[in-house]
């Protein structure tokens, strides 16, 4: 493969950022932290804040998100012509923020939920909240104006389908040599997202299978993204043996002899996230100078944000940093 100067520069830059990030072996450095202020000093050694913990938590989460988004955007803008796929990766933040806005509107909240500024890649006018028409006019989200704004679960499904459909189509436009790792990881991500959604809807909402089927992420021509989740509709939630031959059985909590057992969606989600993280980290190490490596850089930085946020929020429930990392499967 001929390596262009642009690719070589970008790869060197992302390696430099990753080397200073809390990913891979550096994650363990967070395990010995005992207080939120200490976490702040480690994550922001030159810009930590002297705030009460109640104020420090949202402030730390906000600064962490802003820092990581700046780093991701900085890499994407290194491309003379950024591929559509990479732009969609940063716009995932806008989709997530739209979900928060829809939930806030359904709850008749007068104040706007916080949102992540993705700069020139942003399309929604979040400042216009709660005027939803003004927020969405002229954007791809304008279709929401015709929807039932009180049905937040259905709206979230439609946003997920729209986003992952766009992402998958953008992946297929990439040269084959650039998308080997991306294609596999995104496919697993969609499949696991569907599976986790099935477990959550069955466990927390007692939703019937026929309704759940209409809430999955379907990608035209890719039944493999839904087959595993549809299969999980038929397993008893309190019979561990029924899950043993499922494709994602390794992510289902084991049960002790004599113990009452029930499927645990949160445990599944953590195990699935850890699996995707390992896939991303391996691909990043083995696919240099391809768009695979840039995609993996974005996912690693987003995982770093999840880790920092989970540790910070865990302190509020007397969960140690090491316990949070263990629950996430990060160590």
PDB file of C-alpha atoms in Angstrom:
ATOM      1  CA  UNK A   1       0.000   0.000   0.000  1.00  0.00           C
ATOM      2  CA  UNK A   2       1.280   3.411  -0.963  1.00  0.00           C
ATOM      3  CA  UNK A   3       1.161   5.700   2.071  1.00  0.00           C
ATOM      4  CA  UNK A   4       0.414   9.333   1.277  1.00  0.00           C
ATOM      5  CA  UNK A   5       1.947  12.176   3.233  1.00  0.00           C
ATOM      6  CA  UNK A   6      -1.520  13.059   4.545  1.00  0.00           C
ATOM      7  CA  UNK A   7      -2.105   9.535   5.868  1.00  0.00           C
ATOM      8  CA  UNK A   8       1.348   9.368   7.459  1.00  0.00           C
ATOM      9  CA  UNK A   9       0.853  12.727   9.179  1.00  0.00           C
ATOM     10  CA  UNK A  10      -2.609  11.813  10.481  1.00  0.00           C
ATOM     11  CA  UNK A  11      -1.468   8.439  11.787  1.00  0.00           C
ATOM     12  CA  UNK A  12       1.492  10.015  13.592  1.00  0.00           C
ATOM     13  CA  UNK A  13      -0.821  12.604  15.124  1.00  0.00           C
ATOM     14  CA  UNK A  14      -3.394  10.080  16.375  1.00  0.00           C
ATOM     15  CA  UNK A  15      -0.637   7.897  17.821  1.00  0.00           C
ATOM     16  CA  UNK A  16       0.627  10.911  19.739  1.00  0.00           C
ATOM     17  CA  UNK A  17      -2.836  11.618  21.150  1.00  0.00           C
ATOM     18  CA  UNK A  18      -3.528   7.974  22.015  1.00  0.00           C
ATOM     19  CA  UNK A  19      -0.181   7.739  23.789  1.00  0.00           C
ATOM     20  CA  UNK A  20      -1.392  10.401  26.246  1.00  0.00           C
ATOM     21  CA  UNK A  21      -4.943   9.047  26.550  1.00  0.00           C
ATOM     22  CA  UNK A  22      -6.409   6.691  29.125  1.00  0.00           C
ATOM     23  CA  UNK A  23      -6.756   3.724  26.799  1.00  0.00           C
ATOM     24  CA  UNK A  24      -4.980   0.371  26.663  1.00  0.00           C
ATOM     25  CA  UNK A  25      -2.507  -0.100  29.498  1.00  0.00           C
ATOM     26  CA  UNK A  26      -2.885   3.525  30.658  1.00  0.00           C
ATOM     27  CA  UNK A  27      -6.457   2.830  31.830  1.00  0.00           C
ATOM     28  CA  UNK A  28      -5.064   1.032  34.873  1.00  0.00           C
ATOM     29  CA  UNK A  29      -3.556   4.350  36.030  1.00  0.00           C
ATOM     30  CA  UNK A  30      -7.092   5.439  36.938  1.00  0.00           C
ATOM     31  CA  UNK A  31      -7.708   2.414  39.163  1.00  0.00           C
ATOM     32  CA  UNK A  32      -6.030   3.843  42.266  1.00  0.00           C
ATOM     33  CA  UNK A  33      -8.023   7.097  42.316  1.00  0.00           C
ATOM     34  CA  UNK A  34     -10.173   7.626  45.394  1.00  0.00           C
ATOM     35  CA  UNK A  35     -11.722  11.066  44.963  1.00  0.00           C
ATOM     36  CA  UNK A  36     -13.324  13.117  42.204  1.00  0.00           C
ATOM     37  CA  UNK A  37     -10.839  15.957  42.678  1.00  0.00           C
ATOM     38  CA  UNK A  38      -7.985  13.491  42.195  1.00  0.00           C
ATOM     39  CA  UNK A  39      -9.548  12.270  38.946  1.00  0.00           C
ATOM     40  CA  UNK A  40      -9.811  15.884  37.804  1.00  0.00           C
ATOM     41  CA  UNK A  41      -6.111  16.479  38.503  1.00  0.00           C
ATOM     42  CA  UNK A  42      -5.079  13.382  36.533  1.00  0.00           C
ATOM     43  CA  UNK A  43      -7.328  14.040  33.526  1.00  0.00           C
ATOM     44  CA  UNK A  44      -6.604  17.786  33.480  1.00  0.00           C
ATOM     45  CA  UNK A  45      -3.174  18.181  35.122  1.00  0.00           C
ATOM     46  CA  UNK A  46      -2.843  21.790  33.958  1.00  0.00           C
ATOM     47  CA  UNK A  47      -6.473  22.881  34.131  1.00  0.00           C
ATOM     48  CA  UNK A  48      -8.117  21.187  37.094  1.00  0.00           C
ATOM     49  CA  UNK A  49     -10.809  22.995  39.082  1.00  0.00           C
ATOM     50  CA  UNK A  50     -11.136  23.744  42.787  1.00  0.00           C
ATOM     51  CA  UNK A  51     -14.871  23.108  43.116  1.00  0.00           C
ATOM     52  CA  UNK A  52     -17.177  21.306  45.574  1.00  0.00           C
ATOM     53  CA  UNK A  53     -17.786  17.753  44.348  1.00  0.00           C
ATOM     54  CA  UNK A  54     -21.447  18.438  43.552  1.00  0.00           C
ATOM     55  CA  UNK A  55     -20.367  21.155  41.113  1.00  0.00           C
ATOM     56  CA  UNK A  56     -17.217  19.380  39.989  1.00  0.00           C
ATOM     57  CA  UNK A  57     -18.984  16.286  38.609  1.00  0.00           C
ATOM     58  CA  UNK A  58     -20.975  17.965  35.791  1.00  0.00           C
ATOM     59  CA  UNK A  59     -18.094  20.357  35.140  1.00  0.00           C
ATOM     60  CA  UNK A  60     -15.595  17.500  34.767  1.00  0.00           C
ATOM     61  CA  UNK A  61     -17.938  15.556  32.485  1.00  0.00           C
ATOM     62  CA  UNK A  62     -18.486  18.621  30.309  1.00  0.00           C
ATOM     63  CA  UNK A  63     -14.769  19.418  29.999  1.00  0.00           C
ATOM     64  CA  UNK A  64     -13.939  15.778  29.250  1.00  0.00           C
ATOM     65  CA  UNK A  65     -16.490  15.653  26.428  1.00  0.00           C
ATOM     66  CA  UNK A  66     -15.310  18.990  25.023  1.00  0.00           C
ATOM     67  CA  UNK A  67     -11.654  17.919  25.097  1.00  0.00           C
ATOM     68  CA  UNK A  68     -12.301  14.612  23.353  1.00  0.00           C
ATOM     69  CA  UNK A  69     -14.544  16.186  20.715  1.00  0.00           C
ATOM     70  CA  UNK A  70     -11.865  18.805  19.981  1.00  0.00           C
ATOM     71  CA  UNK A  71      -9.285  16.051  19.489  1.00  0.00           C
ATOM     72  CA  UNK A  72     -11.558  14.053  17.193  1.00  0.00           C
ATOM     73  CA  UNK A  73     -12.514  17.092  15.119  1.00  0.00           C
ATOM     74  CA  UNK A  74      -8.853  18.094  14.931  1.00  0.00           C
ATOM     75  CA  UNK A  75      -8.037  14.767  13.284  1.00  0.00           C
ATOM     76  CA  UNK A  76     -11.002  14.818  10.895  1.00  0.00           C
ATOM     77  CA  UNK A  77     -10.057  18.316   9.742  1.00  0.00           C
ATOM     78  CA  UNK A  78      -6.579  17.076   8.868  1.00  0.00           C
ATOM     79  CA  UNK A  79      -8.118  15.464   5.795  1.00  0.00           C
ATOM     80  CA  UNK A  80      -8.263  17.740   2.787  1.00  0.00           C
ATOM     81  CA  UNK A  81     -11.601  16.089   1.960  1.00  0.00           C
ATOM     82  CA  UNK A  82     -12.879  14.196   5.037  1.00  0.00           C
ATOM     83  CA  UNK A  83     -14.786  11.038   4.057  1.00  0.00           C
ATOM     84  CA  UNK A  84     -18.518  11.145   4.795  1.00  0.00           C
ATOM     85  CA  UNK A  85     -18.035   8.211   7.158  1.00  0.00           C
ATOM     86  CA  UNK A  86     -15.733  10.189   9.471  1.00  0.00           C
ATOM     87  CA  UNK A  87     -18.100  13.159   9.523  1.00  0.00           C
ATOM     88  CA  UNK A  88     -20.901  10.811  10.586  1.00  0.00           C
ATOM     89  CA  UNK A  89     -18.762   9.588  13.483  1.00  0.00           C
ATOM     90  CA  UNK A  90     -18.576  13.070  14.961  1.00  0.00           C
ATOM     91  CA  UNK A  91     -22.249  13.701  14.230  1.00  0.00           C
ATOM     92  CA  UNK A  92     -23.119  10.780  16.534  1.00  0.00           C
ATOM     93  CA  UNK A  93     -22.933  13.391  19.291  1.00  0.00           C
ATOM     94  CA  UNK A  94     -25.693  15.402  17.606  1.00  0.00           C
ATOM     95  CA  UNK A  95     -27.908  12.341  17.326  1.00  0.00           C
ATOM     96  CA  UNK A  96     -27.377  11.575  21.024  1.00  0.00           C
ATOM     97  CA  UNK A  97     -28.170  15.173  21.927  1.00  0.00           C
ATOM     98  CA  UNK A  98     -31.362  15.012  19.858  1.00  0.00           C
ATOM     99  CA  UNK A  99     -32.499  12.017  21.931  1.00  0.00           C
ATOM    100  CA  UNK A 100     -31.938  14.054  25.099  1.00  0.00           C
ATOM    101  CA  UNK A 101     -33.902  16.968  23.627  1.00  0.00           C
ATOM    102  CA  UNK A 102     -36.843  14.742  22.681  1.00  0.00           C
ATOM    103  CA  UNK A 103     -36.936  13.263  26.191  1.00  0.00           C
ATOM    104  CA  UNK A 104     -36.812  16.740  27.718  1.00  0.00           C
ATOM    105  CA  UNK A 105     -39.660  17.945  25.501  1.00  0.00           C
ATOM    106  CA  UNK A 106     -41.754  14.888  26.374  1.00  0.00           C
ATOM    107  CA  UNK A 107     -41.217  15.711  30.064  1.00  0.00           C
ATOM    108  CA  UNK A 108     -42.130  19.381  29.389  1.00  0.00           C
ATOM    109  CA  UNK A 109     -38.790  20.611  30.691  1.00  0.00           C
ATOM    110  CA  UNK A 110     -38.361  24.337  30.110  1.00  0.00           C
ATOM    111  CA  UNK A 111     -34.566  24.326  30.243  1.00  0.00           C
ATOM    112  CA  UNK A 112     -32.556  22.774  27.447  1.00  0.00           C
ATOM    113  CA  UNK A 113     -30.522  19.668  28.271  1.00  0.00           C
ATOM    114  CA  UNK A 114     -26.780  20.066  27.808  1.00  0.00           C
ATOM    115  CA  UNK A 115     -25.439  19.374  24.337  1.00  0.00           C
ATOM    116  CA  UNK A 116     -22.019  18.852  22.785  1.00  0.00           C
ATOM    117  CA  UNK A 117     -20.795  21.495  20.370  1.00  0.00           C
ATOM    118  CA  UNK A 118     -19.339  19.792  17.283  1.00  0.00           C
ATOM    119  CA  UNK A 119     -18.606  23.092  15.585  1.00  0.00           C
ATOM    120  CA  UNK A 120     -19.005  23.269  11.832  1.00  0.00           C
ATOM    121  CA  UNK A 121     -20.436  19.727  11.738  1.00  0.00           C
ATOM    122  CA  UNK A 122     -23.476  20.718  13.825  1.00  0.00           C
ATOM    123  CA  UNK A 123     -26.802  21.154  12.017  1.00  0.00           C
ATOM    124  CA  UNK A 124     -29.355  21.524  14.850  1.00  0.00           C
ATOM    125  CA  UNK A 125     -30.040  24.934  16.369  1.00  0.00           C
ATOM    126  CA  UNK A 126     -29.984  23.761  19.991  1.00  0.00           C
ATOM    127  CA  UNK A 127     -30.059  27.342  21.263  1.00  0.00           C
ATOM    128  CA  UNK A 128     -33.691  27.618  20.085  1.00  0.00           C
ATOM    129  CA  UNK A 129     -34.960  25.074  22.641  1.00  0.00           C
ATOM    130  CA  UNK A 130     -37.867  24.491  23.348  1.00  0.00           C
ATOM    131  CA  UNK A 131     -38.969  25.760  19.906  1.00  0.00           C
ATOM    132  CA  UNK A 132     -38.548  22.419  18.144  1.00  0.00           C
ATOM    133  CA  UNK A 133     -39.511  23.768  14.720  1.00  0.00           C
ATOM    134  CA  UNK A 134     -36.843  26.441  14.884  1.00  0.00           C
ATOM    135  CA  UNK A 135     -34.322  23.890  16.141  1.00  0.00           C
ATOM    136  CA  UNK A 136     -34.860  21.420  13.295  1.00  0.00           C
ATOM    137  CA  UNK A 137     -35.852  23.568  10.303  1.00  0.00           C
ATOM    138  CA  UNK A 138     -33.729  22.754   7.262  1.00  0.00           C
ATOM    139  CA  UNK A 139     -31.983  19.794   8.937  1.00  0.00           C
ATOM    140  CA  UNK A 140     -32.253  16.056   8.354  1.00  0.00           C
ATOM    141  CA  UNK A 141     -34.147  15.865  11.652  1.00  0.00           C
ATOM    142  CA  UNK A 142     -37.063  17.891  10.274  1.00  0.00           C
ATOM    143  CA  UNK A 143     -39.011  14.655   9.761  1.00  0.00           C
ATOM    144  CA  UNK A 144     -39.456  14.498  13.555  1.00  0.00           C
ATOM    145  CA  UNK A 145     -41.900  17.402  13.410  1.00  0.00           C
ATOM    146  CA  UNK A 146     -44.481  15.044  11.926  1.00  0.00           C
ATOM    147  CA  UNK A 147     -43.974  12.426  14.654  1.00  0.00           C
ATOM    148  CA  UNK A 148     -45.651  11.883  18.012  1.00  0.00           C
ATOM    149  CA  UNK A 149     -43.243  13.707  20.314  1.00  0.00           C
ATOM    150  CA  UNK A 150     -44.503  11.841  23.376  1.00  0.00           C
ATOM    151  CA  UNK A 151     -43.415   8.408  22.072  1.00  0.00           C
ATOM    152  CA  UNK A 152     -39.737   8.775  22.959  1.00  0.00           C
ATOM    153  CA  UNK A 153     -38.845   5.081  22.594  1.00  0.00           C
ATOM    154  CA  UNK A 154     -40.140   4.998  19.031  1.00  0.00           C
ATOM    155  CA  UNK A 155     -38.370   8.257  18.190  1.00  0.00           C
ATOM    156  CA  UNK A 156     -35.071   6.933  19.555  1.00  0.00           C
ATOM    157  CA  UNK A 157     -35.441   3.847  17.352  1.00  0.00           C
ATOM    158  CA  UNK A 158     -36.061   5.982  14.276  1.00  0.00           C
ATOM    159  CA  UNK A 159     -32.994   8.079  15.029  1.00  0.00           C
ATOM    160  CA  UNK A 160     -30.850   4.965  15.531  1.00  0.00           C
ATOM    161  CA  UNK A 161     -32.060   3.453  12.262  1.00  0.00           C
ATOM    162  CA  UNK A 162     -31.444   6.671  10.390  1.00  0.00           C
ATOM    163  CA  UNK A 163     -27.971   7.093  11.852  1.00  0.00           C
ATOM    164  CA  UNK A 164     -26.714   3.534  11.448  1.00  0.00           C
ATOM    165  CA  UNK A 165     -28.260   3.297   7.992  1.00  0.00           C
ATOM    166  CA  UNK A 166     -26.271   6.368   6.945  1.00  0.00           C
ATOM    167  CA  UNK A 167     -23.114   5.039   8.620  1.00  0.00           C
ATOM    168  CA  UNK A 168     -23.372   1.632   6.937  1.00  0.00           C
ATOM    169  CA  UNK A 169     -23.941   3.154   3.499  1.00  0.00           C
ATOM    170  CA  UNK A 170     -20.955   5.434   4.053  1.00  0.00           C
ATOM    171  CA  UNK A 171     -18.798   2.451   5.082  1.00  0.00           C
ATOM    172  CA  UNK A 172     -19.625   0.641   1.833  1.00  0.00           C
ATOM    173  CA  UNK A 173     -18.428   3.665  -0.143  1.00  0.00           C
ATOM    174  CA  UNK A 174     -14.929   3.350   1.329  1.00  0.00           C
ATOM    175  CA  UNK A 175     -12.172   1.511  -0.570  1.00  0.00           C
ATOM    176  CA  UNK A 176     -12.017  -2.147   0.498  1.00  0.00           C
ATOM    177  CA  UNK A 177      -8.485  -1.745   1.806  1.00  0.00           C
ATOM    178  CA  UNK A 178      -9.664   1.020   4.122  1.00  0.00           C
ATOM    179  CA  UNK A 179     -12.719  -0.608   5.650  1.00  0.00           C
ATOM    180  CA  UNK A 180     -11.780  -4.170   6.643  1.00  0.00           C
ATOM    181  CA  UNK A 181     -11.782  -3.455  10.360  1.00  0.00           C
ATOM    182  CA  UNK A 182     -14.532  -0.836  10.208  1.00  0.00           C
ATOM    183  CA  UNK A 183     -16.996  -3.157   8.486  1.00  0.00           C
ATOM    184  CA  UNK A 184     -16.562  -5.938  11.051  1.00  0.00           C
ATOM    185  CA  UNK A 185     -16.696  -3.671  14.100  1.00  0.00           C
ATOM    186  CA  UNK A 186     -19.693  -1.614  12.937  1.00  0.00           C
ATOM    187  CA  UNK A 187     -21.525  -4.838  12.085  1.00  0.00           C
ATOM    188  CA  UNK A 188     -20.889  -6.235  15.559  1.00  0.00           C
ATOM    189  CA  UNK A 189     -21.813  -2.885  17.103  1.00  0.00           C
ATOM    190  CA  UNK A 190     -25.231  -2.843  15.404  1.00  0.00           C
ATOM    191  CA  UNK A 191     -25.876  -6.497  16.246  1.00  0.00           C
ATOM    192  CA  UNK A 192     -24.931  -6.016  19.907  1.00  0.00           C
ATOM    193  CA  UNK A 193     -26.911  -2.794  20.145  1.00  0.00           C
ATOM    194  CA  UNK A 194     -29.992  -4.642  18.918  1.00  0.00           C
ATOM    195  CA  UNK A 195     -29.380  -7.496  21.357  1.00  0.00           C
ATOM    196  CA  UNK A 196     -28.934  -5.133  24.295  1.00  0.00           C
ATOM    197  CA  UNK A 197     -32.091  -3.272  23.282  1.00  0.00           C
ATOM    198  CA  UNK A 198     -34.078  -6.534  23.265  1.00  0.00           C
ATOM    199  CA  UNK A 199     -32.848  -7.385  26.763  1.00  0.00           C
ATOM    200  CA  UNK A 200     -33.667  -3.920  28.095  1.00  0.00           C
ATOM    201  CA  UNK A 201     -37.149  -3.774  26.547  1.00  0.00           C
ATOM    202  CA  UNK A 202     -38.028  -7.266  27.770  1.00  0.00           C
ATOM    203  CA  UNK A 203     -36.596  -6.787  31.262  1.00  0.00           C
ATOM    204  CA  UNK A 204     -37.389  -3.182  32.137  1.00  0.00           C
ATOM    205  CA  UNK A 205     -40.532  -2.564  30.043  1.00  0.00           C
ATOM    206  CA  UNK A 206     -42.007  -6.092  29.817  1.00  0.00           C
ATOM    207  CA  UNK A 207     -42.556  -5.378  26.134  1.00  0.00           C
ATOM    208  CA  UNK A 208     -44.025  -8.039  23.866  1.00  0.00           C
ATOM    209  CA  UNK A 209     -41.875  -9.583  21.078  1.00  0.00           C
ATOM    210  CA  UNK A 210     -43.974  -8.237  18.200  1.00  0.00           C
ATOM    211  CA  UNK A 211     -43.573  -4.670  19.414  1.00  0.00           C
ATOM    212  CA  UNK A 212     -39.850  -5.130  20.083  1.00  0.00           C
ATOM    213  CA  UNK A 213     -39.282  -6.327  16.499  1.00  0.00           C
ATOM    214  CA  UNK A 214     -40.412  -2.919  15.270  1.00  0.00           C
ATOM    215  CA  UNK A 215     -37.835  -1.168  17.448  1.00  0.00           C
ATOM    216  CA  UNK A 216     -34.668  -2.813  16.146  1.00  0.00           C
ATOM    217  CA  UNK A 217     -32.077  -1.308  13.824  1.00  0.00           C
ATOM    218  CA  UNK A 218     -32.694  -2.868  10.425  1.00  0.00           C
ATOM    219  CA  UNK A 219     -30.165  -2.393   7.647  1.00  0.00           C
ATOM    220  CA  UNK A 220     -31.440  -3.429   4.225  1.00  0.00           C
ATOM    221  CA  UNK A 221     -29.757  -6.628   3.054  1.00  0.00           C
ATOM    222  CA  UNK A 222     -28.065  -7.323   6.414  1.00  0.00           C
ATOM    223  CA  UNK A 223     -30.247  -9.789   8.312  1.00  0.00           C
ATOM    224  CA  UNK A 224     -27.237 -10.825  10.380  1.00  0.00           C
ATOM    225  CA  UNK A 225     -27.563  -7.531  12.283  1.00  0.00           C
ATOM    226  CA  UNK A 226     -30.983  -8.578  13.630  1.00  0.00           C
ATOM    227  CA  UNK A 227     -30.975 -12.397  13.592  1.00  0.00           C
ATOM    228  CA  UNK A 228     -29.274 -12.722  16.990  1.00  0.00           C
ATOM    229  CA  UNK A 229     -31.586 -10.223  18.686  1.00  0.00           C
ATOM    230  CA  UNK A 230     -34.697 -11.832  17.186  1.00  0.00           C
ATOM    231  CA  UNK A 231     -33.502 -15.184  18.525  1.00  0.00           C
ATOM    232  CA  UNK A 232     -33.159 -13.654  21.996  1.00  0.00           C
ATOM    233  CA  UNK A 233     -36.877 -12.822  21.959  1.00  0.00           C
ATOM    234  CA  UNK A 234     -37.650 -16.500  22.487  1.00  0.00           C
ATOM    235  CA  UNK A 235     -35.384 -17.278  25.464  1.00  0.00           C
ATOM    236  CA  UNK A 236     -36.811 -17.313  28.979  1.00  0.00           C
ATOM    237  CA  UNK A 237     -35.436 -14.401  30.988  1.00  0.00           C
ATOM    238  CA  UNK A 238     -34.999 -16.585  34.072  1.00  0.00           C
ATOM    239  CA  UNK A 239     -33.587 -19.794  32.543  1.00  0.00           C
ATOM    240  CA  UNK A 240     -29.809 -19.569  32.052  1.00  0.00           C
ATOM    241  CA  UNK A 241     -29.566 -22.823  30.059  1.00  0.00           C
ATOM    242  CA  UNK A 242     -31.644 -21.392  27.208  1.00  0.00           C
ATOM    243  CA  UNK A 243     -28.972 -18.783  26.489  1.00  0.00           C
ATOM    244  CA  UNK A 244     -25.964 -21.130  26.324  1.00  0.00           C
ATOM    245  CA  UNK A 245     -25.951 -21.623  22.531  1.00  0.00           C
ATOM    246  CA  UNK A 246     -26.727 -18.018  21.647  1.00  0.00           C
ATOM    247  CA  UNK A 247     -24.076 -16.204  19.591  1.00  0.00           C
ATOM    248  CA  UNK A 248     -23.502 -13.681  22.391  1.00  0.00           C
ATOM    249  CA  UNK A 249     -23.786 -16.197  25.254  1.00  0.00           C
ATOM    250  CA  UNK A 250     -20.341 -15.202  26.555  1.00  0.00           C
ATOM    251  CA  UNK A 251     -21.761 -11.792  27.508  1.00  0.00           C
ATOM    252  CA  UNK A 252     -24.620 -13.224  29.565  1.00  0.00           C
ATOM    253  CA  UNK A 253     -24.095 -13.350  33.322  1.00  0.00           C
ATOM    254  CA  UNK A 254     -23.335 -16.772  34.763  1.00  0.00           C
ATOM    255  CA  UNK A 255     -25.392 -18.130  37.621  1.00  0.00           C
ATOM    256  CA  UNK A 256     -24.323 -19.954  40.774  1.00  0.00           C
ATOM    257  CA  UNK A 257     -25.828 -23.325  41.675  1.00  0.00           C
ATOM    258  CA  UNK A 258     -29.024 -22.835  43.675  1.00  0.00           C
ATOM    259  CA  UNK A 259     -29.107 -19.114  42.936  1.00  0.00           C
ATOM    260  CA  UNK A 260     -32.176 -17.467  41.421  1.00  0.00           C
ATOM    261  CA  UNK A 261     -31.027 -16.265  38.007  1.00  0.00           C
ATOM    262  CA  UNK A 262     -32.366 -13.621  35.664  1.00  0.00           C
ATOM    263  CA  UNK A 263     -30.889 -11.956  32.594  1.00  0.00           C
ATOM    264  CA  UNK A 264     -29.003  -8.755  33.452  1.00  0.00           C
ATOM    265  CA  UNK A 265     -29.075  -6.210  30.585  1.00  0.00           C
ATOM    266  CA  UNK A 266     -26.512  -3.962  32.280  1.00  0.00           C
ATOM    267  CA  UNK A 267     -24.017  -6.817  32.637  1.00  0.00           C
ATOM    268  CA  UNK A 268     -24.562  -7.757  28.998  1.00  0.00           C
ATOM    269  CA  UNK A 269     -24.031  -4.157  27.881  1.00  0.00           C
ATOM    270  CA  UNK A 270     -20.778  -3.848  29.827  1.00  0.00           C
ATOM    271  CA  UNK A 271     -19.438  -7.118  28.431  1.00  0.00           C
ATOM    272  CA  UNK A 272     -20.442  -6.166  24.900  1.00  0.00           C
ATOM    273  CA  UNK A 273     -18.750  -2.772  25.262  1.00  0.00           C
ATOM    274  CA  UNK A 274     -15.570  -4.445  26.523  1.00  0.00           C
ATOM    275  CA  UNK A 275     -15.620  -6.820  23.533  1.00  0.00           C
ATOM    276  CA  UNK A 276     -16.004  -3.952  21.057  1.00  0.00           C
ATOM    277  CA  UNK A 277     -13.248  -2.042  22.836  1.00  0.00           C
ATOM    278  CA  UNK A 278     -10.832  -4.978  22.454  1.00  0.00           C
ATOM    279  CA  UNK A 279     -11.760  -5.297  18.774  1.00  0.00           C
ATOM    280  CA  UNK A 280     -11.134  -1.596  18.231  1.00  0.00           C
ATOM    281  CA  UNK A 281      -7.822  -1.602  20.082  1.00  0.00           C
ATOM    282  CA  UNK A 282      -6.577  -4.645  18.141  1.00  0.00           C
ATOM    283  CA  UNK A 283      -7.587  -3.115  14.810  1.00  0.00           C
ATOM    284  CA  UNK A 284      -5.923   0.179  15.717  1.00  0.00           C
ATOM    285  CA  UNK A 285      -2.653  -1.619  16.385  1.00  0.00           C
ATOM    286  CA  UNK A 286      -2.759  -3.815  13.278  1.00  0.00           C
ATOM    287  CA  UNK A 287      -4.224  -1.504  10.592  1.00  0.00           C
ATOM    288  CA  UNK A 288      -1.995   1.621  10.503  1.00  0.00           C
ATOM    289  CA  UNK A 289      -2.352   4.269   7.786  1.00  0.00           C
ATOM    290  CA  UNK A 290      -5.863   3.079   6.817  1.00  0.00           C
ATOM    291  CA  UNK A 291      -9.175   4.728   7.624  1.00  0.00           C
ATOM    292  CA  UNK A 292      -9.599   1.777   9.987  1.00  0.00           C
ATOM    293  CA  UNK A 293      -7.030   3.366  12.273  1.00  0.00           C
ATOM    294  CA  UNK A 294      -8.814   6.738  12.233  1.00  0.00           C
ATOM    295  CA  UNK A 295     -12.145   5.086  12.994  1.00  0.00           C
ATOM    296  CA  UNK A 296     -10.537   3.157  15.852  1.00  0.00           C
ATOM    297  CA  UNK A 297      -8.978   6.365  17.161  1.00  0.00           C
ATOM    298  CA  UNK A 298     -12.449   7.921  17.383  1.00  0.00           C
ATOM    299  CA  UNK A 299     -13.901   4.889  19.143  1.00  0.00           C
ATOM    300  CA  UNK A 300     -10.971   4.701  21.584  1.00  0.00           C
ATOM    301  CA  UNK A 301     -11.411   8.350  22.513  1.00  0.00           C
ATOM    302  CA  UNK A 302     -15.131   7.836  23.007  1.00  0.00           C
ATOM    303  CA  UNK A 303     -14.358   4.820  25.213  1.00  0.00           C
ATOM    304  CA  UNK A 304     -11.987   6.989  27.228  1.00  0.00           C
ATOM    305  CA  UNK A 305     -14.827   9.450  27.797  1.00  0.00           C
ATOM    306  CA  UNK A 306     -17.106   6.616  28.960  1.00  0.00           C
ATOM    307  CA  UNK A 307     -14.457   5.372  31.398  1.00  0.00           C
ATOM    308  CA  UNK A 308     -13.805   8.791  32.932  1.00  0.00           C
ATOM    309  CA  UNK A 309     -17.535   9.534  33.220  1.00  0.00           C
ATOM    310  CA  UNK A 310     -18.277   6.128  34.770  1.00  0.00           C
ATOM    311  CA  UNK A 311     -15.550   6.546  37.391  1.00  0.00           C
ATOM    312  CA  UNK A 312     -16.703  10.085  38.204  1.00  0.00           C
ATOM    313  CA  UNK A 313     -20.342   9.067  38.594  1.00  0.00           C
ATOM    314  CA  UNK A 314     -19.372   5.924  40.498  1.00  0.00           C
ATOM    315  CA  UNK A 315     -17.862   7.981  43.302  1.00  0.00           C
ATOM    316  CA  UNK A 316     -21.337   9.351  44.000  1.00  0.00           C
ATOM    317  CA  UNK A 317     -22.511   5.797  44.773  1.00  0.00           C
ATOM    318  CA  UNK A 318     -19.430   4.879  46.828  1.00  0.00           C
ATOM    319  CA  UNK A 319     -18.082   2.770  43.964  1.00  0.00           C
ATOM    320  CA  UNK A 320     -14.298   2.875  43.745  1.00  0.00           C
ATOM    321  CA  UNK A 321     -12.478   3.638  40.506  1.00  0.00           C
ATOM    322  CA  UNK A 322     -11.184   0.069  40.332  1.00  0.00           C
ATOM    323  CA  UNK A 323     -14.694  -1.311  40.821  1.00  0.00           C
ATOM    324  CA  UNK A 324     -15.990   0.910  38.020  1.00  0.00           C
ATOM    325  CA  UNK A 325     -13.214  -0.264  35.699  1.00  0.00           C
ATOM    326  CA  UNK A 326     -13.949  -3.871  36.585  1.00  0.00           C
ATOM    327  CA  UNK A 327     -17.668  -3.431  35.880  1.00  0.00           C
ATOM    328  CA  UNK A 328     -16.821  -1.907  32.503  1.00  0.00           C
ATOM    329  CA  UNK A 329     -14.442  -4.766  31.715  1.00  0.00           C
ATOM    330  CA  UNK A 330     -11.661  -2.208  31.267  1.00  0.00           C
ATOM    331  CA  UNK A 331      -9.183  -4.045  33.516  1.00  0.00           C
TER     332      UNK A 331
END
